[in-house]
Short mmCIF file of C-alpha atoms in Angstrom, two decimals:
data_model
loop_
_atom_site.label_atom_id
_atom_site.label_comp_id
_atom_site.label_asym_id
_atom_site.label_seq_id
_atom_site.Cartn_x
_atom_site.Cartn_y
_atom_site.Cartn_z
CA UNK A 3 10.67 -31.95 6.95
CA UNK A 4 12.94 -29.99 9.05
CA UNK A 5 12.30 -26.20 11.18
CA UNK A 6 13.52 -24.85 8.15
CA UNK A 7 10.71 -26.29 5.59
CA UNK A 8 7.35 -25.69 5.88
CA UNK A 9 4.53 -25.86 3.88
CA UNK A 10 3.51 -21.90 3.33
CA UNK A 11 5.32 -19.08 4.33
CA UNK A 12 3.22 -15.50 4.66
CA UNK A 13 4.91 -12.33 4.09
CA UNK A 14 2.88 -9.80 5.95
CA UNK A 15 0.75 -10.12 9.11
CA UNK A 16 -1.97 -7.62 8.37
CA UNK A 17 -5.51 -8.80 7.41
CA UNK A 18 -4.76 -11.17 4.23
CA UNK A 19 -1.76 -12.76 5.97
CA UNK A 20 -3.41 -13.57 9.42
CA UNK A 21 -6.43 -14.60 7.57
CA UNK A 22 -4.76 -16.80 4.90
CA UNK A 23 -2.49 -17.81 8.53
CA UNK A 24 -6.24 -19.05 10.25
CA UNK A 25 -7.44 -20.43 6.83
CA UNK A 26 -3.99 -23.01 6.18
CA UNK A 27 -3.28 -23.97 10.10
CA UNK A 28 -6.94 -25.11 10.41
CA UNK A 29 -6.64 -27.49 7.78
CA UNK A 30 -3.47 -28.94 9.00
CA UNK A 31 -0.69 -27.00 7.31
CA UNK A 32 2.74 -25.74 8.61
CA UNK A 33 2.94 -22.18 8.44
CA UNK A 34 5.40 -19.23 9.31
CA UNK A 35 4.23 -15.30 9.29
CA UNK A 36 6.73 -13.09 8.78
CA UNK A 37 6.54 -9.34 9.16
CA UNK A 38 8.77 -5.98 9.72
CA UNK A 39 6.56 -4.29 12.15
CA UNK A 40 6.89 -5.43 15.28
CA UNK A 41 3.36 -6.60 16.45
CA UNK A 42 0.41 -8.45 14.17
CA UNK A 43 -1.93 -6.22 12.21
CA UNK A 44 -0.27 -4.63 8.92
CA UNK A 45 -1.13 -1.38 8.73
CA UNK A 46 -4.73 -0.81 9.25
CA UNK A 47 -4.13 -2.73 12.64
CA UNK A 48 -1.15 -0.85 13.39
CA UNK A 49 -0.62 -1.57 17.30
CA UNK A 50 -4.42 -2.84 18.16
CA UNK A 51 -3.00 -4.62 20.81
CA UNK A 52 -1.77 -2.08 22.54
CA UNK A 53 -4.25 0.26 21.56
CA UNK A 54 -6.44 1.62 24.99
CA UNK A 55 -9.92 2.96 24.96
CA UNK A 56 -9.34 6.21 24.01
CA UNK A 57 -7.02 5.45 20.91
CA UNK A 58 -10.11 2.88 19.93
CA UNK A 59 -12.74 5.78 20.17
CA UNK A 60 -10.06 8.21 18.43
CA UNK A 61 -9.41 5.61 15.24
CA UNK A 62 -12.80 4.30 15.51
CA UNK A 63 -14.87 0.60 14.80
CA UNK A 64 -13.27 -0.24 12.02
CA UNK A 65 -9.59 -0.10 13.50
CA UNK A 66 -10.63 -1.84 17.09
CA UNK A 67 -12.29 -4.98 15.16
CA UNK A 68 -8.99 -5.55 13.75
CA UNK A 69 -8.25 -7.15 17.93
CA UNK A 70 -10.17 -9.67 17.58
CA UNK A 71 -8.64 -10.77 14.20
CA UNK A 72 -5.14 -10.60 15.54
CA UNK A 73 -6.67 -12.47 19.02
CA UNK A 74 -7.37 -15.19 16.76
CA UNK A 75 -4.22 -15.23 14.68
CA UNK A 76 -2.25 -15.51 17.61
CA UNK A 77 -3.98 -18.55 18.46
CA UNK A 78 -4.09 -20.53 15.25
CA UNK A 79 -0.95 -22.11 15.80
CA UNK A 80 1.33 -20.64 12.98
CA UNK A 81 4.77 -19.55 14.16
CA UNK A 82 4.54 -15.87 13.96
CA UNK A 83 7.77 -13.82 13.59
CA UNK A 84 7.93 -10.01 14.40
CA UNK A 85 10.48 -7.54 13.62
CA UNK A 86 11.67 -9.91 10.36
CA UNK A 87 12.93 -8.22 7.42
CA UNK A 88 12.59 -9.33 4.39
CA UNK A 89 15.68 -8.81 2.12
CA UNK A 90 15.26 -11.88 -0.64
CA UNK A 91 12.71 -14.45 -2.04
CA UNK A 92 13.62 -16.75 -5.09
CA UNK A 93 11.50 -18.41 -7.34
CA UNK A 94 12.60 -21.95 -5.85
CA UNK A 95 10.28 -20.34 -2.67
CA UNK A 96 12.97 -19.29 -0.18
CA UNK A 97 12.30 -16.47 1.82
CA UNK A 98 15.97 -14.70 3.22
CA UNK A 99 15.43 -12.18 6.47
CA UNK A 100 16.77 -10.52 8.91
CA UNK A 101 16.30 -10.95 12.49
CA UNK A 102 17.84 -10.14 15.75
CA UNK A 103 20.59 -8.35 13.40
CA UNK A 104 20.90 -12.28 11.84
CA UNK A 105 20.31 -13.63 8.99
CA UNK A 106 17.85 -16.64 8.16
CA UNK A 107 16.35 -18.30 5.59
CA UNK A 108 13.22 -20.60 4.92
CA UNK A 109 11.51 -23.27 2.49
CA UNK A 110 8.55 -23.20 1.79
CA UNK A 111 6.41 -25.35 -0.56
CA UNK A 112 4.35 -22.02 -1.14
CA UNK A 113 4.84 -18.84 -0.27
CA UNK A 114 1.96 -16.02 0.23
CA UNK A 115 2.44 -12.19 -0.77
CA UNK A 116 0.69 -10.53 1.79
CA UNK A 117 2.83 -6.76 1.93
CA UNK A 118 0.19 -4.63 1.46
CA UNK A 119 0.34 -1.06 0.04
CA UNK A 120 2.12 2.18 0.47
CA UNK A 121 1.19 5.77 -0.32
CA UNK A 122 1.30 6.63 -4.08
CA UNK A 123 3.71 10.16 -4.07
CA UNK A 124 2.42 13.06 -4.87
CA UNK A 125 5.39 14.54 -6.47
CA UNK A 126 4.15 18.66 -5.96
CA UNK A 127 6.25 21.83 -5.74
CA UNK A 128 7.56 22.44 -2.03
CA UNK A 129 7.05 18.40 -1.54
CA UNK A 130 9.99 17.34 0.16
CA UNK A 131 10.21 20.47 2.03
CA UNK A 132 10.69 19.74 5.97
CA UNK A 133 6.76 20.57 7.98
CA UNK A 134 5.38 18.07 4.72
CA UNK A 135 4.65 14.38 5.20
CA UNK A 136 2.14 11.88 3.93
CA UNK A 137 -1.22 11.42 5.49
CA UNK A 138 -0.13 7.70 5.83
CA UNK A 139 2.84 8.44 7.99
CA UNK A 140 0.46 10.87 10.13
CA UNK A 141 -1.47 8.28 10.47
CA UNK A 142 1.08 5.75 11.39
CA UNK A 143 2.07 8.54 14.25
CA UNK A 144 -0.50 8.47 15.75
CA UNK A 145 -1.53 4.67 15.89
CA UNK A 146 1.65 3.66 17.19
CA UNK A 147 2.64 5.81 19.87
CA UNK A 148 -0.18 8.63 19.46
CA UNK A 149 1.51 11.00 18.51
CA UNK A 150 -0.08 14.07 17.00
CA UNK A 151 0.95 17.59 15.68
CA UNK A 152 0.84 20.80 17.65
CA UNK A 153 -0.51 23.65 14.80
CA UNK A 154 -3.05 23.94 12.57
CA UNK A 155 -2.41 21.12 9.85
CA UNK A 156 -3.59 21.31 6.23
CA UNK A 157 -4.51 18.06 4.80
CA UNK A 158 -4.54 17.92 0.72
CA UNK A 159 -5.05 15.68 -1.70
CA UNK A 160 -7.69 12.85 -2.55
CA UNK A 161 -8.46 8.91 -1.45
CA UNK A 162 -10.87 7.93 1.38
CA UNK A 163 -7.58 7.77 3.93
CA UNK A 164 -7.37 12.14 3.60
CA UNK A 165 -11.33 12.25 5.35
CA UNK A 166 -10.59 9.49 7.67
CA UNK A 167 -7.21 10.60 9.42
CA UNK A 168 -8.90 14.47 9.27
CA UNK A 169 -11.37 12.78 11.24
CA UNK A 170 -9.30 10.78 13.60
CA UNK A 171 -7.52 14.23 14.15
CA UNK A 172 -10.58 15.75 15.25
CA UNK A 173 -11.34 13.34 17.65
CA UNK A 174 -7.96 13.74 19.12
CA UNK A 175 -8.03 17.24 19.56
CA UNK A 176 -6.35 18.30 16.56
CA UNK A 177 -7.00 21.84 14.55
CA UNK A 178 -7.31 21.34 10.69
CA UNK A 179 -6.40 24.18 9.15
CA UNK A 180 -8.58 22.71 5.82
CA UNK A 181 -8.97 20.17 3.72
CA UNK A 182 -8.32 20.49 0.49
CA UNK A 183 -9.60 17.93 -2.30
CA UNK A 184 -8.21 17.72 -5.49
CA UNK A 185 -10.88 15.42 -7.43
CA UNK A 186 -12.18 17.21 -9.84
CA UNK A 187 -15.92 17.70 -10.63
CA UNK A 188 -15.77 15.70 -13.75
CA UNK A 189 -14.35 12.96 -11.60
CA UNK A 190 -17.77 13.35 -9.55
CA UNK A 191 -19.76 13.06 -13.05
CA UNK A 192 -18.38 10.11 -14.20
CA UNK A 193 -18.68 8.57 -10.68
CA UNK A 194 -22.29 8.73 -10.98
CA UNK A 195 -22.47 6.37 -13.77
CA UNK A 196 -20.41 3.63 -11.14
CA UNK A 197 -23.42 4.00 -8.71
CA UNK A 198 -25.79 1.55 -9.36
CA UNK A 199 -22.86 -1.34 -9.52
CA UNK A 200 -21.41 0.31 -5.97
CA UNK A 201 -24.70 -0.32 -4.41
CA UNK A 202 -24.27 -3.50 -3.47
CA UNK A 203 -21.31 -2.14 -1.29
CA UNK A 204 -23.82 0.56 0.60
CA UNK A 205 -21.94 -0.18 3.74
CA UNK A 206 -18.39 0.93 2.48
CA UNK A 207 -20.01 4.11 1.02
CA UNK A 208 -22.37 4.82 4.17
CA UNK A 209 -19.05 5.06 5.98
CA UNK A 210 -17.66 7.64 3.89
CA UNK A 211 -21.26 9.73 4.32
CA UNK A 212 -20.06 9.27 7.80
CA UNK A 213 -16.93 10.94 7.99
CA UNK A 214 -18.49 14.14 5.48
CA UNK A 215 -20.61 14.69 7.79
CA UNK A 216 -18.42 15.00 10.76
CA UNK A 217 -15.89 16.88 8.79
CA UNK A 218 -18.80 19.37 8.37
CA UNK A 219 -20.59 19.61 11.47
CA UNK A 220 -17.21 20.01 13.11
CA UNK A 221 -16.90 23.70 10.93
CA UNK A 222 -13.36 21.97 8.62
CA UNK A 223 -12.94 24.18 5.66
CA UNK A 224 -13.18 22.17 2.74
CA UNK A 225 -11.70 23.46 -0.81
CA UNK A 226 -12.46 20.93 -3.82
CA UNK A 227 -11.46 20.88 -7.28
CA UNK A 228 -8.30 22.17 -6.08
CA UNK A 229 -5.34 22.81 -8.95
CA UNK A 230 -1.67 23.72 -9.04
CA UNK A 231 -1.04 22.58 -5.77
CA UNK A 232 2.43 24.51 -4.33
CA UNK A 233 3.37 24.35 -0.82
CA UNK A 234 5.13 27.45 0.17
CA UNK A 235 8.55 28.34 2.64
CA UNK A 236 11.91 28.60 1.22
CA UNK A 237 13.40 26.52 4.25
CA UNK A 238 10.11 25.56 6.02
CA UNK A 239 6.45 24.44 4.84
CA UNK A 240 4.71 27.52 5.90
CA UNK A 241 1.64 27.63 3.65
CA UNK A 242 0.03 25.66 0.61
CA UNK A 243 -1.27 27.75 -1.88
CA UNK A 244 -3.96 26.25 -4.78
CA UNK A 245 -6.17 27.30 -6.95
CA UNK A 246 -10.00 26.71 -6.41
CA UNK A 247 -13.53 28.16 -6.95
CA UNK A 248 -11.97 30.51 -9.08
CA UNK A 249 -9.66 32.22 -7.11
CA UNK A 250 -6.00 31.85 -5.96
CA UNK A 251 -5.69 30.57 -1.75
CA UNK A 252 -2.69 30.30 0.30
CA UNK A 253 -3.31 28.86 3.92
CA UNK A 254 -1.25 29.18 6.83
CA UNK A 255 -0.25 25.68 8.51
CA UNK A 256 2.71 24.35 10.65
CA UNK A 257 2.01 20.72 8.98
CA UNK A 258 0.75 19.94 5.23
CA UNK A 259 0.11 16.14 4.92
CA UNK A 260 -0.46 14.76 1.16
CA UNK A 261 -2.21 11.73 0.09
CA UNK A 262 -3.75 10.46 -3.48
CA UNK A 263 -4.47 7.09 -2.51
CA UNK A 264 -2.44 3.78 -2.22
CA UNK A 265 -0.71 1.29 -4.77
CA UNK A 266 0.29 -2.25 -4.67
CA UNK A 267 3.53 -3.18 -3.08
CA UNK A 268 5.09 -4.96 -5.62
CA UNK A 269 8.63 -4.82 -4.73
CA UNK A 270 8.94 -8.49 -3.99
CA UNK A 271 6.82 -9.68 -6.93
CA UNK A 272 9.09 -7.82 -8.93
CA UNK A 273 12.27 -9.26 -8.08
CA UNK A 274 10.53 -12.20 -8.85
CA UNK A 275 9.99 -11.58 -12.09
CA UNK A 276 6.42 -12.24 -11.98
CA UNK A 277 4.21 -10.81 -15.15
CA UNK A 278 2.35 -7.51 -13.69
CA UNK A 279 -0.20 -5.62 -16.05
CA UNK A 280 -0.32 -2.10 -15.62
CA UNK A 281 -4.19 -0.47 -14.37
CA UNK A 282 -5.73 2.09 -15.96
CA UNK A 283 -8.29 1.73 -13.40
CA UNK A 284 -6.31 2.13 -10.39
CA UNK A 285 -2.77 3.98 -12.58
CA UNK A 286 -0.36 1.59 -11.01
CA UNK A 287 1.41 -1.94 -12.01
CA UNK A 288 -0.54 -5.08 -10.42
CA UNK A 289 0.47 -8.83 -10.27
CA UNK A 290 -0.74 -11.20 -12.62
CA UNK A 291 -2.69 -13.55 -10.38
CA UNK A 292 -5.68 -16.21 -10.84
CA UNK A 293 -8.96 -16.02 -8.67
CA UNK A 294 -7.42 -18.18 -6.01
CA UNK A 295 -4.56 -15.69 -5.97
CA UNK A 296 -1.58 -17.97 -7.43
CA UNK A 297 0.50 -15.82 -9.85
CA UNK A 298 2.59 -16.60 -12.94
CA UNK A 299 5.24 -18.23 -10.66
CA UNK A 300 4.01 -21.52 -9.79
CA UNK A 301 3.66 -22.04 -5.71
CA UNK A 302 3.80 -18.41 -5.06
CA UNK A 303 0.63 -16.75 -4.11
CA UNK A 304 -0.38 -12.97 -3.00
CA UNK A 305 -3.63 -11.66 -1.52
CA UNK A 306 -4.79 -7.94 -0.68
CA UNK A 307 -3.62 -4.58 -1.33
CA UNK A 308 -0.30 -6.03 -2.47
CA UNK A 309 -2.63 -7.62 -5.32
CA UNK A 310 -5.10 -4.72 -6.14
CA UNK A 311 -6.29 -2.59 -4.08
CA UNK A 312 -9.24 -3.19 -2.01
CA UNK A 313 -9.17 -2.80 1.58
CA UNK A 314 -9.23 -4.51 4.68
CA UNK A 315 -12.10 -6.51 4.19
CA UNK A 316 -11.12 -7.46 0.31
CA UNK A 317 -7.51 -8.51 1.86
CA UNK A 318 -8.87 -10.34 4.83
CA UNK A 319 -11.35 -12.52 2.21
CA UNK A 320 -8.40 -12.97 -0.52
CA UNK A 321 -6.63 -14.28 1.91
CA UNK A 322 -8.87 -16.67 3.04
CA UNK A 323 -8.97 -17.90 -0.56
CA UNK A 324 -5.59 -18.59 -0.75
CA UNK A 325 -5.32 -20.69 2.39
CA UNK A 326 -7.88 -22.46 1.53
CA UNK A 327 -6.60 -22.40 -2.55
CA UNK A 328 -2.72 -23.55 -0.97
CA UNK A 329 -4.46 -26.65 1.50
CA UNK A 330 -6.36 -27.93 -1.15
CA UNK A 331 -2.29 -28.12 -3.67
CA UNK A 332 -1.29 -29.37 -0.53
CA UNK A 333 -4.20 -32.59 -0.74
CA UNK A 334 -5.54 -31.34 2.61
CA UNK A 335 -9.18 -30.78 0.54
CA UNK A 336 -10.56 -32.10 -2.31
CA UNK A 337 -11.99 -30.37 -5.14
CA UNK A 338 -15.75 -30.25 -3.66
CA UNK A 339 -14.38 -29.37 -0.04
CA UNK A 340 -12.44 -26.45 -1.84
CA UNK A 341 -15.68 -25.01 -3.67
CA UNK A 342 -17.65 -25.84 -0.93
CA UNK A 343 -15.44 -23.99 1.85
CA UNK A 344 -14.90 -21.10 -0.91
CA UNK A 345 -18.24 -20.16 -1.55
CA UNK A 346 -19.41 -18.07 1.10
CA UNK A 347 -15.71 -16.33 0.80
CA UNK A 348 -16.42 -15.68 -3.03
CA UNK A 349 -20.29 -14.29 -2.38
CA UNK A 350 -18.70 -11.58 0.47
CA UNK A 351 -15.81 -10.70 -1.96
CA UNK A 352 -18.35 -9.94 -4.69
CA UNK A 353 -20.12 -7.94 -2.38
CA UNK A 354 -16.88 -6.54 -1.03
CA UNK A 355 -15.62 -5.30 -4.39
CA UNK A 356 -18.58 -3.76 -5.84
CA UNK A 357 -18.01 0.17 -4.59
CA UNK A 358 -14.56 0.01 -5.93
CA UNK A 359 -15.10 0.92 -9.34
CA UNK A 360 -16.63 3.92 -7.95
CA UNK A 361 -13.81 4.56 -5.18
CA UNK A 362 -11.24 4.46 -7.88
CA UNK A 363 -12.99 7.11 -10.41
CA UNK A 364 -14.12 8.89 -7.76
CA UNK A 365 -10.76 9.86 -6.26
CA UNK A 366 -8.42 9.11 -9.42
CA UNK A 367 -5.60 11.25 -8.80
CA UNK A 368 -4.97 14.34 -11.13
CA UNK A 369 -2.45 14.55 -13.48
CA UNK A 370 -0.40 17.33 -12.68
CA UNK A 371 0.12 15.70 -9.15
CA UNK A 372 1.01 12.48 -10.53
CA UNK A 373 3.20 13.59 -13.46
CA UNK A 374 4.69 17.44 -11.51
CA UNK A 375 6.29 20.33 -13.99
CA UNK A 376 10.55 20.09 -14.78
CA UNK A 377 11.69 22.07 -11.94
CA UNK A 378 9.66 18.94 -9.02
CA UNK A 379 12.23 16.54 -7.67
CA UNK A 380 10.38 13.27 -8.52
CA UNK A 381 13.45 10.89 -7.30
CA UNK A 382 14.17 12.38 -3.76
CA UNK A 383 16.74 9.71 -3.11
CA UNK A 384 18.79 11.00 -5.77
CA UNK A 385 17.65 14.44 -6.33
CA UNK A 386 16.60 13.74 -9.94
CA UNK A 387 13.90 16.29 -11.02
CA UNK A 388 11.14 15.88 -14.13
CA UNK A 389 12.69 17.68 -15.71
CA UNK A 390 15.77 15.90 -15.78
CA UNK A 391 14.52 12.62 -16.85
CA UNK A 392 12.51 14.12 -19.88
CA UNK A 393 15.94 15.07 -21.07
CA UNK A 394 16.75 11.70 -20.69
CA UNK A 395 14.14 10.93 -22.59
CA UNK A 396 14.94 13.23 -25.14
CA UNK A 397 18.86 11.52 -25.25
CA UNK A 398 17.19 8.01 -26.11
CA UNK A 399 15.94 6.80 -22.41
CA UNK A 400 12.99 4.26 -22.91
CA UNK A 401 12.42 3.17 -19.60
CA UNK A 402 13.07 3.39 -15.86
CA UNK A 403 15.79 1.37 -16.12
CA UNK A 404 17.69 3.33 -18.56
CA UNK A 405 16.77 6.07 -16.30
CA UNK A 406 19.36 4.75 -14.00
CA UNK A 407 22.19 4.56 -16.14
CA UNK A 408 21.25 8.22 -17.46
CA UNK A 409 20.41 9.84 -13.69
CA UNK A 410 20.58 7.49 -11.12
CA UNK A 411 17.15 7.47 -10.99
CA UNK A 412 15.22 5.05 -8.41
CA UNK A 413 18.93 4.17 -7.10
CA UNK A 414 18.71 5.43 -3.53
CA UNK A 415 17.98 3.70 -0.51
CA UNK A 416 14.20 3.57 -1.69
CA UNK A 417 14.65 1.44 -4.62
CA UNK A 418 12.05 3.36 -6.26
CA UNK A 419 9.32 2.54 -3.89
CA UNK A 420 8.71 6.47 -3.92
CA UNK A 421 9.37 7.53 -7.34
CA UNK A 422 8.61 4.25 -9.60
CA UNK A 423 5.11 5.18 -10.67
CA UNK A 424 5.95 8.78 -11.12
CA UNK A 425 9.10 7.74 -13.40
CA UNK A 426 6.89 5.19 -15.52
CA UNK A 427 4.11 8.10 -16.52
CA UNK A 428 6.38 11.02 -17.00
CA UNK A 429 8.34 8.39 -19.35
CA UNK A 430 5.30 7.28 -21.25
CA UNK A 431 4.10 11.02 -21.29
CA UNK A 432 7.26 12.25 -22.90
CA UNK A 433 7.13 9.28 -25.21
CA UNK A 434 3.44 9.25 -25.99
CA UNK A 435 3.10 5.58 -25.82
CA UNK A 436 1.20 3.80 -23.12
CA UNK A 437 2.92 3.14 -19.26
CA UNK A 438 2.43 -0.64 -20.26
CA UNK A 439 5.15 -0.18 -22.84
CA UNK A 440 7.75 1.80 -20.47
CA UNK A 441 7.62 -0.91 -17.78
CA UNK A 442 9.28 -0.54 -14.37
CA UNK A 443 12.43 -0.82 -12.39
CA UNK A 444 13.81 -4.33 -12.48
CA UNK A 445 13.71 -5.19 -8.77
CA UNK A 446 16.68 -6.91 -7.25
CA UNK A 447 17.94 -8.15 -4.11
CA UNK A 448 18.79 -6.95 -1.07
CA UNK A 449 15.47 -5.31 -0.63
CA UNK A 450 16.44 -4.07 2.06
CA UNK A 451 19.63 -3.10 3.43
CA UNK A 452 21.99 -6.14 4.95
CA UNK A 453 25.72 -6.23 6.23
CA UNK A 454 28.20 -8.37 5.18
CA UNK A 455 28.46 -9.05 9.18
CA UNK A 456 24.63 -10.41 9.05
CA UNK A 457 24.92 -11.93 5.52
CA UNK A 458 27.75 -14.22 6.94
CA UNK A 459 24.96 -15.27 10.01
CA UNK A 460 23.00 -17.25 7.90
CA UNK A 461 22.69 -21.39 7.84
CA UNK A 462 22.17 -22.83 4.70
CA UNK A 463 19.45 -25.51 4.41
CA UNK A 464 20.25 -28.82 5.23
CA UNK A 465 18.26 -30.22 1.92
CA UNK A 466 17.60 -29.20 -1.79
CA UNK A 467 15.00 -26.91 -2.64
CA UNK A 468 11.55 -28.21 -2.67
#
């Protein structure tokens, strides 16, 4: 076996990759990490390393336990590589990437999915005004280089991330304007009925308590069952204006952050061609995938939020699974060692999954800010409204795809990473037939953007695929 072949190769260093990293080098396997950012953690862990005292206290437990994790990884003997993008994997298991502006490639005899999640859009009017951002970019501000707004700041929307970054805000110093929550009360009703399963899970949901509770006794304005969302400024966000207990609101704010939870990043299983199911549950496409995390595509694995979502702890314990899953193809265990070894990760994922059902009804993002009104861009690469691709609709467009050829639609530098989900639903809206039947964009490669200069840097392995 040469540098070039190894036996897995993990695409994402944040908790399922560096734990799936620990799980196959213990047992004796080669392994190589790859990932964009430029230090170990994903983005929960977002720069933990160089993360002081204060920006510990600031993000609190949850994000300074994530050191020791990465302490370990670090350790384990995998050869890590930062700063790597991604820009091709084929179903023989080769991973292409950029690095140090050249280009590289890798065998592996398995290869681990562990990208993560991004921020589901919230396609509203005044959305892609300048003075709007998600509350995952925020975030991401202020983990790596702690950087936070100046004015008041309005945070709107739904998902467990809107009351945790309003809290990290306040322990930085930060004015909220308000928050504003747009789950509904029947959302809240039909949540109730998910309690007794979420139990088991009391931790997860003590947390949230948690961060109510500050959010209160620190005076933030909070607005639920919040409707027709429209951020206002004709140049500028200036305001957000929304209907609620009855009455119309605008608030003043120099910064409006959105957020309706996160989806699967399933950009590389995609190009693979991998079967995905779309989730009522969680209203996005997921990866076909066993319990040890192997999908339709023999070899190829994924773990965490890239799978489903879950969270830190789900991704950390799927990925676990799968080292242990890919050491035992590899004849490293036997079939006993595997259960054996498994168990106690199986017991903790039960236990680890059981408030999700609840999370998901419980902040299920409205319609009318998943699927906007004609005049909303919902492509913002492209400029291509909702209104636009219903006419394509109406002209004999089935699909996202089509929606290409009719609008450019999902063509931009994006590749539909913003507007994919939004296209699928207003699609399978217009057509009244479910989003399973519209499908998605088909993925190809480069997935992300390489020259011709860097494409001509690459050595081409020196045996046949494995």
């Amino acid at each position: 076996m040469n540098k070039q072949t190894v036996d897995l190769i993990v695409l994402g260093a944040g908790p399922a990759g560096m734990s799936a990293a620990l799980e196959a080098t213990r047992h004796g396997l080669s392994v190589v990490v790859l990932d964009e950012q430029g230090g170990p953690g994903g983005q929960i862990y977002r720069n933990i390393q160089q993360a002081d005292a204060h920006s510990r206290r600031v993000l609190g437990d949850d994000y300074g336990a994530g050191a020791e994790l990465v302490a370990k990884f670090l350790r384990c003997g995998a050869r890590y590589l930062a700063n790597a993008a991604i820009w091709q994997v084929t179903p023989q298991r080769q991973v292409h990437y950029l690095i140090d502006g050249r280009a590289e490639i890798l065998q592996g005899h398995h290869v681990l999915i562990a990208t993560g999640a991004f921020e589901r859009a919230m396609p509203i009017p005044g959305w892609t005004l300048p003075g709007v951002m998600t509350a995952g970019a925020g975030q991401i501000l202020l983990k790596s280089a702690a950087l936070v707004p100046q004015g008041p700041v309005i945070l709107a929307g739904c998902g467990p991330l809107l009351y945790l970054l309003a809290v990290q805000y306040l322990r930085a110093g930060i004015a909220i304007e308000a928050l504003v929550d747009t789950s509904g009360r029947g959302d809240l009703l039909r949540a109730w009925r998910k309690v007794p399963g979420a139990l088991r899970g009391w931790r997860d949901l003590l947390k949230g308590v948690q961060l109510l509770i500050e959010l209160k006794r620190a005076g933030v304005r909070h607005f639920r069952d919040a409707r027709d969302l429209r951020i206002e400024g004709p140049a500028q966000a200036s305001a957000l204006s929304f209907d609620s207990g009855g009455r119309r609101r605008t608030l003043p704010a120099s910064l409006i952050l959105l957020h309706q939870g996160v989806v699967p990043n399933t950009q590389i299983s995609w190009s693979l061609r991998l079967e995905h199911d779309w989730s009522e549950q969680q209203l996005c496409w997921i990866a076909r995938r066993d319990s040890q995390g192997e999908t339709s595509l023999p070899g190829i694995f994924i773990a965490g939020d890239g799978g489903a979502i879950g969270g830190a702890h789900v991704a950390l314990l799927e990925g676990r699974l799968a080292g242990l899953a890919i050491a035992a193809r590899s004849k490293k265990l036997d079939a006993q060692q595997l259960q054996q070894l498994a168990a106690p990760y199986r017991k903790a994922l039960r236990r680890q999954c059981a408030a999700r059902p609840l999370i998901d009804v419980m902040y299920r993002p409205r319609q009318q800010n998943r699927i906007p009104a004609d005049e909303v861009i919902v492509c913002r690469c492209e400029e291509v409204s909702a209104g636009a691709i219903r006419q394509h609709v109406a002209l004999g467009c089935l699909g996202p795809n089509q929606a290409k050829a009719f609008g450019r639609c999902g063509m931009g530098p994006c590749q539909g990473r913003l507007c994919g989900l939004s296209v699928t639903e207003i699609i399978a809206e217009q057509r009244n037939v479910p989003a399973a039947e519209v499908g998605y964009y088909r993925i190809r490669s480069p997935l992300k953007p390489i020259t011709l200069a860097q494409l001509s840097t690459e050595t081409p392995l020196t045996q046949e695929p494995v």
